[in-house]
mmCIF file of N, CA and C in Angstrom:
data_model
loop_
_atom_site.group_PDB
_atom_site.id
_atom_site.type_symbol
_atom_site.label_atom_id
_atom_site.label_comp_id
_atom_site.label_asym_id
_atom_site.label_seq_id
_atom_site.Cartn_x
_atom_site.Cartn_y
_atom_site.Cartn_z
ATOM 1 N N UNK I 21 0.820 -1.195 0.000
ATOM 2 C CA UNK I 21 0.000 0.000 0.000
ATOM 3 C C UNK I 21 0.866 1.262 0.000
ATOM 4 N N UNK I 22 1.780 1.210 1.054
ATOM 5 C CA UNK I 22 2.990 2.428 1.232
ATOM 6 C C UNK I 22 3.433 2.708 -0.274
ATOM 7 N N UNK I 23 3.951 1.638 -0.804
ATOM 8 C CA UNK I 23 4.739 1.630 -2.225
ATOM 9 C C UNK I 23 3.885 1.893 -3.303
ATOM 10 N N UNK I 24 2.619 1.767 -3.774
ATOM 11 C CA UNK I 24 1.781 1.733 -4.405
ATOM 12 C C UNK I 24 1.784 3.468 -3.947
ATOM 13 N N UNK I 25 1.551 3.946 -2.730
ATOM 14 C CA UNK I 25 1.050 5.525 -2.850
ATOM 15 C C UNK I 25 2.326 6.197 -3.557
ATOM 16 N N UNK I 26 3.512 5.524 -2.892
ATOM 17 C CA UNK I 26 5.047 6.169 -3.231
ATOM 18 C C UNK I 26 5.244 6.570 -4.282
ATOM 19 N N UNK I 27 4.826 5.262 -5.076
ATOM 20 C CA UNK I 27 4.605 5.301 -7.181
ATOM 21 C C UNK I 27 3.677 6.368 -7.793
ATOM 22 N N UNK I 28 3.004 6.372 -7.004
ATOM 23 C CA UNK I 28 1.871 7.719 -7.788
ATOM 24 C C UNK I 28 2.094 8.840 -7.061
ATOM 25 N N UNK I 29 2.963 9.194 -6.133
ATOM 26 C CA UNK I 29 3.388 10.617 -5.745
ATOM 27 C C UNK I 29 4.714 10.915 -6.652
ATOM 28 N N UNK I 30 5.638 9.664 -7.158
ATOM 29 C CA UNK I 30 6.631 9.855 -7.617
ATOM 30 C C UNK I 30 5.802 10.494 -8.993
ATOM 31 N N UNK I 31 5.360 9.583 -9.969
ATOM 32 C CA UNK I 31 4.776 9.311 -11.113
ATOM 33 C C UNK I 31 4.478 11.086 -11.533
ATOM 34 N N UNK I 32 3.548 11.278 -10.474
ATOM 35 C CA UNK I 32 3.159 12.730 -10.241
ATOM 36 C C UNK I 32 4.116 13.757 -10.086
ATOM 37 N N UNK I 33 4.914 14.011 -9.337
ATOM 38 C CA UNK I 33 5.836 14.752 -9.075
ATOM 39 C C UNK I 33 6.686 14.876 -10.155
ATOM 40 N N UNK I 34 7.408 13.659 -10.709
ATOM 41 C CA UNK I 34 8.410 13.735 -11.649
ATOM 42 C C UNK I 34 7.898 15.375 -13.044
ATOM 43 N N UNK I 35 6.689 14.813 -13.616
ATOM 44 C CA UNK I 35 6.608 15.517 -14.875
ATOM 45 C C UNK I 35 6.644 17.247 -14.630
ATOM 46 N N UNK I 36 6.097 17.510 -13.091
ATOM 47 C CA UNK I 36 5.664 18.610 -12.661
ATOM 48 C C UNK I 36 6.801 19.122 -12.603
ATOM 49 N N UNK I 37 8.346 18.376 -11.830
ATOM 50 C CA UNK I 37 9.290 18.963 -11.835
ATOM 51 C C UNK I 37 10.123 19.477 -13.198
ATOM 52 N N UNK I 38 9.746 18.752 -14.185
ATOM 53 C CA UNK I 38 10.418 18.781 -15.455
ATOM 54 C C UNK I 38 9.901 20.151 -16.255
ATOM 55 N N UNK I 39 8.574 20.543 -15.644
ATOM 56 C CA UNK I 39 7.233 21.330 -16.042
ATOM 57 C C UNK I 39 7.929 22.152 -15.590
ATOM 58 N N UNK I 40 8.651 22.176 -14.294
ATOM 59 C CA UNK I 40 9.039 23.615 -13.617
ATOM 60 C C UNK I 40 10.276 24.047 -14.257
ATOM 61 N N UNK I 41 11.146 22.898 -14.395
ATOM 62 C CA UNK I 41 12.305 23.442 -14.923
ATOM 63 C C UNK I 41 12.591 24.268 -16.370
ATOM 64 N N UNK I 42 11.502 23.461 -16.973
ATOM 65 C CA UNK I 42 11.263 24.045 -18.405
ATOM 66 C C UNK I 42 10.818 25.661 -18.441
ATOM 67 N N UNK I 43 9.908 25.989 -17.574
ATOM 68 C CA UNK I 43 9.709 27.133 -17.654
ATOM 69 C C UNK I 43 10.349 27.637 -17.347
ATOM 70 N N UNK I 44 11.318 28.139 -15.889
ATOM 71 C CA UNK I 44 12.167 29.004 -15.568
ATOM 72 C C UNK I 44 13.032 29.011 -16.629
ATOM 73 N N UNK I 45 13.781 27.805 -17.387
ATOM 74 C CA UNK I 45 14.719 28.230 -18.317
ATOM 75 C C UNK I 45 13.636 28.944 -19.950
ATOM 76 N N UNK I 46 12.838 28.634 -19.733
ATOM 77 C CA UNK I 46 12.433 30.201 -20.804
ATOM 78 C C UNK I 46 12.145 31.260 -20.314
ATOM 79 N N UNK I 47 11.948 31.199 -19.094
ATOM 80 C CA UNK I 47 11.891 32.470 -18.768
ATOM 81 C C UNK I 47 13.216 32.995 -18.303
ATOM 82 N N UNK I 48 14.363 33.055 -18.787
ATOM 83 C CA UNK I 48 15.358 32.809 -18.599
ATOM 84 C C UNK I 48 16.479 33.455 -19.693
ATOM 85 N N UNK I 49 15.637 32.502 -20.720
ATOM 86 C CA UNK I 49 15.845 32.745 -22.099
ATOM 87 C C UNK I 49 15.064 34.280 -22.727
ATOM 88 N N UNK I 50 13.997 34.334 -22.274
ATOM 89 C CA UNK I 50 12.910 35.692 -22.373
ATOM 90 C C UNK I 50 14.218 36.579 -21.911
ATOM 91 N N UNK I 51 14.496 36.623 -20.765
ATOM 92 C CA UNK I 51 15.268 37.667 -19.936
ATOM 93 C C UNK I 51 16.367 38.190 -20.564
ATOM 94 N N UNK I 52 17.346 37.106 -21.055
ATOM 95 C CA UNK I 52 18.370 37.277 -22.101
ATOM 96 C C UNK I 52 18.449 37.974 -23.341
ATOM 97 N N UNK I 53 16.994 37.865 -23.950
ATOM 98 C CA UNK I 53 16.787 38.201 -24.881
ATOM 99 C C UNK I 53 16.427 39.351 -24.536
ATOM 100 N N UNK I 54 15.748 39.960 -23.945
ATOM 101 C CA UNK I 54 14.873 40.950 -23.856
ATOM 102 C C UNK I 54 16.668 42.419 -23.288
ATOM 103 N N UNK I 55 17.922 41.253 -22.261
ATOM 104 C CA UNK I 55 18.526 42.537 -22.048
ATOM 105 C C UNK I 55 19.691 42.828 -23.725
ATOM 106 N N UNK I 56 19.803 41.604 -24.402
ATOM 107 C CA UNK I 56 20.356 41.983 -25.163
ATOM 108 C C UNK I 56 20.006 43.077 -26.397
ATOM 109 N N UNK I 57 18.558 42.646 -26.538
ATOM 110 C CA UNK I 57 18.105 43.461 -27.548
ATOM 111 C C UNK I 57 17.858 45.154 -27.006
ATOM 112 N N UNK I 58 17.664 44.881 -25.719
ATOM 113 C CA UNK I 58 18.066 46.584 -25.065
ATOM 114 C C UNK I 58 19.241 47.087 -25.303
ATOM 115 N N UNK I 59 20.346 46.028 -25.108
ATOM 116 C CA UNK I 59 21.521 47.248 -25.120
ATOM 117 C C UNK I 59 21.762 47.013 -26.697
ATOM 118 N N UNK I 60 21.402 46.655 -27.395
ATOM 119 C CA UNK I 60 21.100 46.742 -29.228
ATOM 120 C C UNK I 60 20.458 47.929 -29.434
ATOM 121 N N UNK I 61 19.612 48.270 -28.784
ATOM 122 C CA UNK I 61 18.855 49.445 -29.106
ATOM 123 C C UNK I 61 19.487 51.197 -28.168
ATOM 124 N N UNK I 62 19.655 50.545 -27.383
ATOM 125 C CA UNK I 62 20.451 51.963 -26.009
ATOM 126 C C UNK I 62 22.000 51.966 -26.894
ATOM 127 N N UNK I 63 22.758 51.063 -28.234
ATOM 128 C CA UNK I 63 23.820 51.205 -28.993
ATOM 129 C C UNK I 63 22.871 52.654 -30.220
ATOM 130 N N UNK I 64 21.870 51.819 -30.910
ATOM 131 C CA UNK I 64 21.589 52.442 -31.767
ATOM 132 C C UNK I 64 20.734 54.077 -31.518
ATOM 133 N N UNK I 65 20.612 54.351 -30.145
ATOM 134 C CA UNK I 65 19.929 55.196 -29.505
ATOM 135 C C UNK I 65 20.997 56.245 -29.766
ATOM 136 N N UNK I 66 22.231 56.080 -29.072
ATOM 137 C CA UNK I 66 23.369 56.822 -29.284
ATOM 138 C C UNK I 66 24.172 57.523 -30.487
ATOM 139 N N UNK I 67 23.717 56.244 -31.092
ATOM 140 C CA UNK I 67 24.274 56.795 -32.505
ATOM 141 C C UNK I 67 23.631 57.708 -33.351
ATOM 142 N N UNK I 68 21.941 57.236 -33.460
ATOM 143 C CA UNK I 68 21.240 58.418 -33.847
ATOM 144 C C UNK I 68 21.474 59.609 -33.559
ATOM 145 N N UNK I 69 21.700 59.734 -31.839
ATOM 146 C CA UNK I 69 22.165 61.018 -31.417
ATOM 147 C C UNK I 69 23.221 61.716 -31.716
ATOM 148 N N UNK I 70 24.674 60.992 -32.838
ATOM 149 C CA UNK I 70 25.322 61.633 -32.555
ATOM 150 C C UNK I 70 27.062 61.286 -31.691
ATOM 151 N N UNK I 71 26.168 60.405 -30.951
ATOM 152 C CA UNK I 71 26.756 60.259 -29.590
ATOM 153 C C UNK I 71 28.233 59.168 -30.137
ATOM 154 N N UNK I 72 28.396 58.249 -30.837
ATOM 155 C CA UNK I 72 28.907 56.886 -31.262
ATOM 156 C C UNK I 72 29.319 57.239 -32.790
ATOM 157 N N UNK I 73 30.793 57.097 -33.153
ATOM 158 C CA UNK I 73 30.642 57.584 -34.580
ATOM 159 C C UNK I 73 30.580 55.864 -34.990
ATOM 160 N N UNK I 74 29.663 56.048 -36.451
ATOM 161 C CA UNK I 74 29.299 55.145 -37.425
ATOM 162 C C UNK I 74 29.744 54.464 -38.447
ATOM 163 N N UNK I 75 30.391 53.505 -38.558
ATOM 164 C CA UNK I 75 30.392 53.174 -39.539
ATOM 165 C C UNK I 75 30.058 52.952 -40.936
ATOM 166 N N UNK I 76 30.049 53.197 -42.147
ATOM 167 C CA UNK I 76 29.389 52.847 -43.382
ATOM 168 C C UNK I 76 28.942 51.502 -43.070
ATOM 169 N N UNK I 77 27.147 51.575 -43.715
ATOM 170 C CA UNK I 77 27.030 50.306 -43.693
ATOM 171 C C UNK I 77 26.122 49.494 -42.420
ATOM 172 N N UNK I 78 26.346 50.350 -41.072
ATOM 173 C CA UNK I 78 26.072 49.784 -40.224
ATOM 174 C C UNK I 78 25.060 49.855 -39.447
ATOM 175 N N UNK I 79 24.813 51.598 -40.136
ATOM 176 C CA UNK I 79 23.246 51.577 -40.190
ATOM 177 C C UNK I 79 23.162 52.436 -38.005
ATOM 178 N N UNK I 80 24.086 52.629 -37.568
ATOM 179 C CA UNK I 80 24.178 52.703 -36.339
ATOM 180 C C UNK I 80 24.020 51.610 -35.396
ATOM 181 N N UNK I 81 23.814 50.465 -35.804
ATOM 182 C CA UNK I 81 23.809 48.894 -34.419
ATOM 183 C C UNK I 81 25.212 48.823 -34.634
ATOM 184 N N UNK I 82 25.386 48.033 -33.755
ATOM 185 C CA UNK I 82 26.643 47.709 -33.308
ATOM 186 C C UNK I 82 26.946 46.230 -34.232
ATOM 187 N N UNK I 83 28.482 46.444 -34.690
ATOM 188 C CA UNK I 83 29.079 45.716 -35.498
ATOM 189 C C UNK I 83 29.161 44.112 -34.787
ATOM 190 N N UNK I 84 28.817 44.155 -33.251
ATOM 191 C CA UNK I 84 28.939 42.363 -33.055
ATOM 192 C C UNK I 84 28.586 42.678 -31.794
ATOM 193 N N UNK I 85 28.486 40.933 -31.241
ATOM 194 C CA UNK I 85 27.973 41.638 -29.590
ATOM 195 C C UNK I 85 28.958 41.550 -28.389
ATOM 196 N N UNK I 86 29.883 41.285 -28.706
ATOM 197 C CA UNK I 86 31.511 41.487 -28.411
ATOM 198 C C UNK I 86 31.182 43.084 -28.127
ATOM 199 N N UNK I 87 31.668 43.875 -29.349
ATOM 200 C CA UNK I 87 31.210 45.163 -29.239
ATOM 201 C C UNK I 87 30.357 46.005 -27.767
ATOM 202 N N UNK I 88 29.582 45.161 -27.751
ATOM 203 C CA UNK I 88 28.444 45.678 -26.744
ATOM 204 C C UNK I 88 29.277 45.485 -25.501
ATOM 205 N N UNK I 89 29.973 44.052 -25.298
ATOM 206 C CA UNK I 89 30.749 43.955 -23.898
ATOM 207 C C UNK I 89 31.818 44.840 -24.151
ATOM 208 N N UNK I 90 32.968 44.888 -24.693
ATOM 209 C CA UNK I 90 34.138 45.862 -25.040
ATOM 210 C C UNK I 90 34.059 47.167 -24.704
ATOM 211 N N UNK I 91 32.781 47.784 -24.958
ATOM 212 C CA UNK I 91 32.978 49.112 -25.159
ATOM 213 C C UNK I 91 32.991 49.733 -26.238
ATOM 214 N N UNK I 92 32.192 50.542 -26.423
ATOM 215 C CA UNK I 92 32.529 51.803 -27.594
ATOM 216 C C UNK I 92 32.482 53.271 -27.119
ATOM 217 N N UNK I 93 33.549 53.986 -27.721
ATOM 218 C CA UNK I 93 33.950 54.976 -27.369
ATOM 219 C C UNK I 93 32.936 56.066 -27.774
ATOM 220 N N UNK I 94 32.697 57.154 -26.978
ATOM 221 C CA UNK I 94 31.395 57.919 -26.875
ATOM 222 C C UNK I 94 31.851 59.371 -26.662
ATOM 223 N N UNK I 95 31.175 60.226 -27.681
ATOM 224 C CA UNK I 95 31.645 61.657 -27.732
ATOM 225 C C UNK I 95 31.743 62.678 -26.395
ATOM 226 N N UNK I 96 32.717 62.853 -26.052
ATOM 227 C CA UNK I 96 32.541 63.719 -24.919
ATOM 228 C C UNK I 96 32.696 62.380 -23.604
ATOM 229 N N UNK I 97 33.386 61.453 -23.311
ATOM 230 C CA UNK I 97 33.561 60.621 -22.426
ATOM 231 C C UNK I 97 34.958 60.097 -22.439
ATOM 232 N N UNK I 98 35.891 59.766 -21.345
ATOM 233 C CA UNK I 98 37.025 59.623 -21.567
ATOM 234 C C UNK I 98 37.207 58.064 -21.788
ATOM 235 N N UNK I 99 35.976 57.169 -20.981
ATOM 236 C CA UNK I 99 36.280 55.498 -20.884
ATOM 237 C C UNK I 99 35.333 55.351 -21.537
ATOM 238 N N UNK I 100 35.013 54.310 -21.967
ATOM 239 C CA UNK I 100 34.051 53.302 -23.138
ATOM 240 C C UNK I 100 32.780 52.755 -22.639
ATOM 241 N N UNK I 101 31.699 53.055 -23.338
ATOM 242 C CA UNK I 101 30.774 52.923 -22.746
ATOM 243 C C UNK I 101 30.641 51.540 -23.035
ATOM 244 N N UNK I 102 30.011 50.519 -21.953
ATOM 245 C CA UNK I 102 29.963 49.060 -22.047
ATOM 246 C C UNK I 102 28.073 48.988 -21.693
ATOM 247 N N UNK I 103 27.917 47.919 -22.900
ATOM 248 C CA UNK I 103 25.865 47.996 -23.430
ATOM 249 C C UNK I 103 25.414 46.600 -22.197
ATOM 250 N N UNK I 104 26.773 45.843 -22.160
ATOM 251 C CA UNK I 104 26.479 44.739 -21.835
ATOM 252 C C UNK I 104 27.849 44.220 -21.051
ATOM 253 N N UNK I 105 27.694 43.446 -19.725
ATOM 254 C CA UNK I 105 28.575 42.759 -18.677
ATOM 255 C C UNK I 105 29.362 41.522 -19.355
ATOM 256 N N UNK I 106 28.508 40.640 -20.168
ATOM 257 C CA UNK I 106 28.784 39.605 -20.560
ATOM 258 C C UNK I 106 27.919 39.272 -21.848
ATOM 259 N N UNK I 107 27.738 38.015 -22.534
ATOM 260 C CA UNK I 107 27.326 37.725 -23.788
ATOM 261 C C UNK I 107 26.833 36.598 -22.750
ATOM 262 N N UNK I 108 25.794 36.434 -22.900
ATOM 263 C CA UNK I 108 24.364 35.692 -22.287
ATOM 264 C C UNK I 108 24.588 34.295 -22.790
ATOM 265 N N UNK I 109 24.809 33.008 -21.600
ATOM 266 C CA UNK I 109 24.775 31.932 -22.281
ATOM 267 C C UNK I 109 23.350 31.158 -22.389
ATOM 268 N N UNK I 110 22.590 31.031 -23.383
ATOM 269 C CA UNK I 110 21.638 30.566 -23.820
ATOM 270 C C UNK I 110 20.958 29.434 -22.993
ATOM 271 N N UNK I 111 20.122 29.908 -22.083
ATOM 272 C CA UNK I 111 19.774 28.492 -21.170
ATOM 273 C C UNK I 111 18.815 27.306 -21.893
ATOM 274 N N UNK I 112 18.719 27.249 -23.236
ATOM 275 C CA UNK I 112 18.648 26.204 -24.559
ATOM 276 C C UNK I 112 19.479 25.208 -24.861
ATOM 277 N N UNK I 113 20.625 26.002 -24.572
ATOM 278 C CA UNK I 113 21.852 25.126 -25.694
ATOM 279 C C UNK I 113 22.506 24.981 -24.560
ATOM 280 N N UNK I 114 23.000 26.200 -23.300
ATOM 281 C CA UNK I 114 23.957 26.127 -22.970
ATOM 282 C C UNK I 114 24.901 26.347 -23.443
ATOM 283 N N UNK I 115 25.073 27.265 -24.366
ATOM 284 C CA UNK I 115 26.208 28.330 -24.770
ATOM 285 C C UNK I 115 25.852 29.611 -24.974
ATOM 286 N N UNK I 116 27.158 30.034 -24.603
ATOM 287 C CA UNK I 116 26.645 31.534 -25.312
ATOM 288 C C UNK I 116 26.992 32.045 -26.571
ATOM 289 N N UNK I 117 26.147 31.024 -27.413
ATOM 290 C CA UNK I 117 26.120 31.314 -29.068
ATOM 291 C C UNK I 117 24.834 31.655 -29.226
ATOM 292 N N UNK I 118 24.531 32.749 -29.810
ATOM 293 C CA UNK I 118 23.168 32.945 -30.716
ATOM 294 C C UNK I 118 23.216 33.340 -32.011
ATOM 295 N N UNK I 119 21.693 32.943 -32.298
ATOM 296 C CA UNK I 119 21.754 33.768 -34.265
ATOM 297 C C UNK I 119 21.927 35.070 -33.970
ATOM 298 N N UNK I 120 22.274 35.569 -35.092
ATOM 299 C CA UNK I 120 22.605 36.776 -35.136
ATOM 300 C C UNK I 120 21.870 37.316 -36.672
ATOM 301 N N UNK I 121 21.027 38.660 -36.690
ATOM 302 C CA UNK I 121 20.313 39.251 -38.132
ATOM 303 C C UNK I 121 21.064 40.876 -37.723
ATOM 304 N N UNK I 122 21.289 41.106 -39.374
ATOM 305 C CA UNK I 122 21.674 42.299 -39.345
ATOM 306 C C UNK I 122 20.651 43.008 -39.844
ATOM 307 N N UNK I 123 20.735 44.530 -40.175
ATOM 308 C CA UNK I 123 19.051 45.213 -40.645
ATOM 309 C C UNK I 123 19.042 44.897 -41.767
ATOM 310 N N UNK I 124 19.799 44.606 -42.672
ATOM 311 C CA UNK I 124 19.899 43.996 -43.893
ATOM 312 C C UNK I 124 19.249 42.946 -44.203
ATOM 313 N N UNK I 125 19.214 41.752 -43.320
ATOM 314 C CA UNK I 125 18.792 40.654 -43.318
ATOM 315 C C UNK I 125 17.441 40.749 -43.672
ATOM 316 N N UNK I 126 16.902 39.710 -43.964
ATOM 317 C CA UNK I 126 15.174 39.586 -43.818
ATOM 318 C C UNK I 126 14.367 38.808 -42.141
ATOM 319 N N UNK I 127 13.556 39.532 -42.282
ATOM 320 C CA UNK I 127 13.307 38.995 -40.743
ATOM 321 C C UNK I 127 12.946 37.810 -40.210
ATOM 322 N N UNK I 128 13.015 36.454 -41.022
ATOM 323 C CA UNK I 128 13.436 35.071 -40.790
ATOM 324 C C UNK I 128 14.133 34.846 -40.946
ATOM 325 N N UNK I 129 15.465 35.336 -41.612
ATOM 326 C CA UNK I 129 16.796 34.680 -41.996
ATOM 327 C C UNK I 129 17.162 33.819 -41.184
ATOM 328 N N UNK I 130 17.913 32.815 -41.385
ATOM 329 C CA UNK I 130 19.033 32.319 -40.404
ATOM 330 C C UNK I 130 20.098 32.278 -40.999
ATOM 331 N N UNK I 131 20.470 33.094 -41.533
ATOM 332 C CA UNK I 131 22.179 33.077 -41.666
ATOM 333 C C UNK I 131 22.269 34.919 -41.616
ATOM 334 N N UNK I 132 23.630 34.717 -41.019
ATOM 335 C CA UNK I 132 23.542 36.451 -40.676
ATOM 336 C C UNK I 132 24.437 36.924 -42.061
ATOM 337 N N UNK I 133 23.954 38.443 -42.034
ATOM 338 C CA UNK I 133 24.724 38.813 -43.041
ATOM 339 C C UNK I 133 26.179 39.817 -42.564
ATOM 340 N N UNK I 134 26.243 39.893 -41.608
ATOM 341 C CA UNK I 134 27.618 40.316 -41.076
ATOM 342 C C UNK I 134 27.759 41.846 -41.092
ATOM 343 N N UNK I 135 26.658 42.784 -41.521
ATOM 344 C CA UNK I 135 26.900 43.894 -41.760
ATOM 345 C C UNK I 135 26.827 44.417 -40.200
ATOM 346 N N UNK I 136 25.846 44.237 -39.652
ATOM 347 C CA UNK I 136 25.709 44.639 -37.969
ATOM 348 C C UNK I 136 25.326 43.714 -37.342
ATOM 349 N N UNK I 137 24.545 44.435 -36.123
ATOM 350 C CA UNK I 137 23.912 43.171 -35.260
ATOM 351 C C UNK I 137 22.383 44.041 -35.039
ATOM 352 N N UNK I 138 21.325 43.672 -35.437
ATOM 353 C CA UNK I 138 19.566 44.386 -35.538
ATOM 354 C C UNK I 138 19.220 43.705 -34.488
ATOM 355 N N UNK I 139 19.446 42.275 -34.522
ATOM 356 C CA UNK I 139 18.715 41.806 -33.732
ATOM 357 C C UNK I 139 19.198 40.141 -33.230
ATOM 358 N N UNK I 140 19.094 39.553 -32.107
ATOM 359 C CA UNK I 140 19.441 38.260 -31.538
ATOM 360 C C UNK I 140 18.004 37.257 -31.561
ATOM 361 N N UNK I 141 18.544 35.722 -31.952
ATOM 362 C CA UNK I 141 18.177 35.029 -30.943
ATOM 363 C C UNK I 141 18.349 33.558 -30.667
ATOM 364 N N UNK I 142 17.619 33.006 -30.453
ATOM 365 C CA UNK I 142 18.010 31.707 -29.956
ATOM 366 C C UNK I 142 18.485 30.446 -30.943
ATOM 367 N N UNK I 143 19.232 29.981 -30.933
ATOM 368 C CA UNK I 143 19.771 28.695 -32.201
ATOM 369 C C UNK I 143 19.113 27.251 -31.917
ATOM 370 N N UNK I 144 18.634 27.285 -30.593
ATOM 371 C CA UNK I 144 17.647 26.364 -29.728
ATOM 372 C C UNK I 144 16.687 25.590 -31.029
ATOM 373 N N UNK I 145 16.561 24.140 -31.319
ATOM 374 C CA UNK I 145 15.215 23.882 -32.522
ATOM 375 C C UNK I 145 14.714 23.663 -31.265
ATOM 376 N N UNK I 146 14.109 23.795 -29.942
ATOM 377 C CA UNK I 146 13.095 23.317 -29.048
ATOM 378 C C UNK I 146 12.085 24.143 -28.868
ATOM 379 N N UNK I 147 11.139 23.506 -28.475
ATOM 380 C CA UNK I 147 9.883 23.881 -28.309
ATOM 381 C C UNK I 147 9.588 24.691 -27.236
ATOM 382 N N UNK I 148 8.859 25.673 -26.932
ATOM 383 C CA UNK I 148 8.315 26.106 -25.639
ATOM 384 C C UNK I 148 7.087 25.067 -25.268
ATOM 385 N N UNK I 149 6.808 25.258 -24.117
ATOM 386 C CA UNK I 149 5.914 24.868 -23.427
ATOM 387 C C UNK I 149 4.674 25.131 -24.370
ATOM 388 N N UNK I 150 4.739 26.832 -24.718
ATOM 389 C CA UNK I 150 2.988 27.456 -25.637
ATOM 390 C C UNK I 150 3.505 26.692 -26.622
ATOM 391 N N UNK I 151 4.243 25.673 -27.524
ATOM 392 C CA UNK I 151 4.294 25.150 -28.367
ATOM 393 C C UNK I 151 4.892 25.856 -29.720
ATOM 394 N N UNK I 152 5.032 27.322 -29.645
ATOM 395 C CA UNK I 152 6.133 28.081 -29.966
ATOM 396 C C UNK I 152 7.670 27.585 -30.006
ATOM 397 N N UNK I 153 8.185 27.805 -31.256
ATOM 398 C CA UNK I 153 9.772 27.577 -31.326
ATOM 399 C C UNK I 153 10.859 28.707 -31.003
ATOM 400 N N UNK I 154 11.962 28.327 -29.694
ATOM 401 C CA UNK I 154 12.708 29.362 -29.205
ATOM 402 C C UNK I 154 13.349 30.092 -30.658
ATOM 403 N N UNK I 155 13.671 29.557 -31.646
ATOM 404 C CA UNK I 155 14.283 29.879 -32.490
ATOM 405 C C UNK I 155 13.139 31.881 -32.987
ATOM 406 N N UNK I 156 11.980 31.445 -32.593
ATOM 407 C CA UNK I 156 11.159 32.813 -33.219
ATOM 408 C C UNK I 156 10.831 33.450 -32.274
ATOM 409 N N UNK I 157 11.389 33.580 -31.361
ATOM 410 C CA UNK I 157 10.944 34.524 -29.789
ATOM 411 C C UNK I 157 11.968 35.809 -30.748
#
């Protein structure tokens, strides 16, 4: 009887835990995404202004996301402004590799075209939970 309840608390428990884990790592993945594409945009904010000189070509985003951790040098500032601490390791893959689209690109591409960086995201083929693919967040 003990063992019989044991099996159906396990049985039960197991999927719920798998349920939990899955979500925090998209929500996880949401988070990543959401700070990279900020400091993508707080790059191209600057430049509009003025602030970041431009490259041909680049449209004002930033040439890689290296870039964003490194620093770029900013008019009227003596040290380098940094968009980003680190390059986000993908709680999907477990790296910190992502696709990468430049404004050039078309907005499904998956192959980047190297001119800038428009926009990130996940290289993940898995599924979300809503049955959504990380690859189109």
């Amino acid at each position: 009887m003990v063992t019989a309840l044991l099996a159906v608390l396990a049985a039960v428990a197991l999927p719920t835990g798998r349920f939990m884990l899955q979500r925090e790592r998209e929500w996880e993945l949401r988070l990543d995404l959401r700070l990279m594409r900020n400091a993508i945009d707080d790059h191209k904010r600057l430049a509009d202004q003025g602030m970041i000189q431009v490259n041909l070509g680049t449209e004002g985003y930033p040439k890689s996301l290296e870039d964003l951790v490194e620093g770029i040098n900013v008019v009227g500032q003596l040290t380098k402004r940094k968009f980003l601490r680190r390059i986000p390791v993908d709680p999907m893959t477990g790296k910190a590799e992502w696709g990468l689209r430049s404004y050039q690109d078309s907005s499904d591409s998956t192959s980047w075209g190297g001119q800038n960086v428009y926009d990130v995201y996940s290289v993940s083929e898995g599924k979300a939970l809503d049955g959504t693919k990380y690859k189109d967040w």
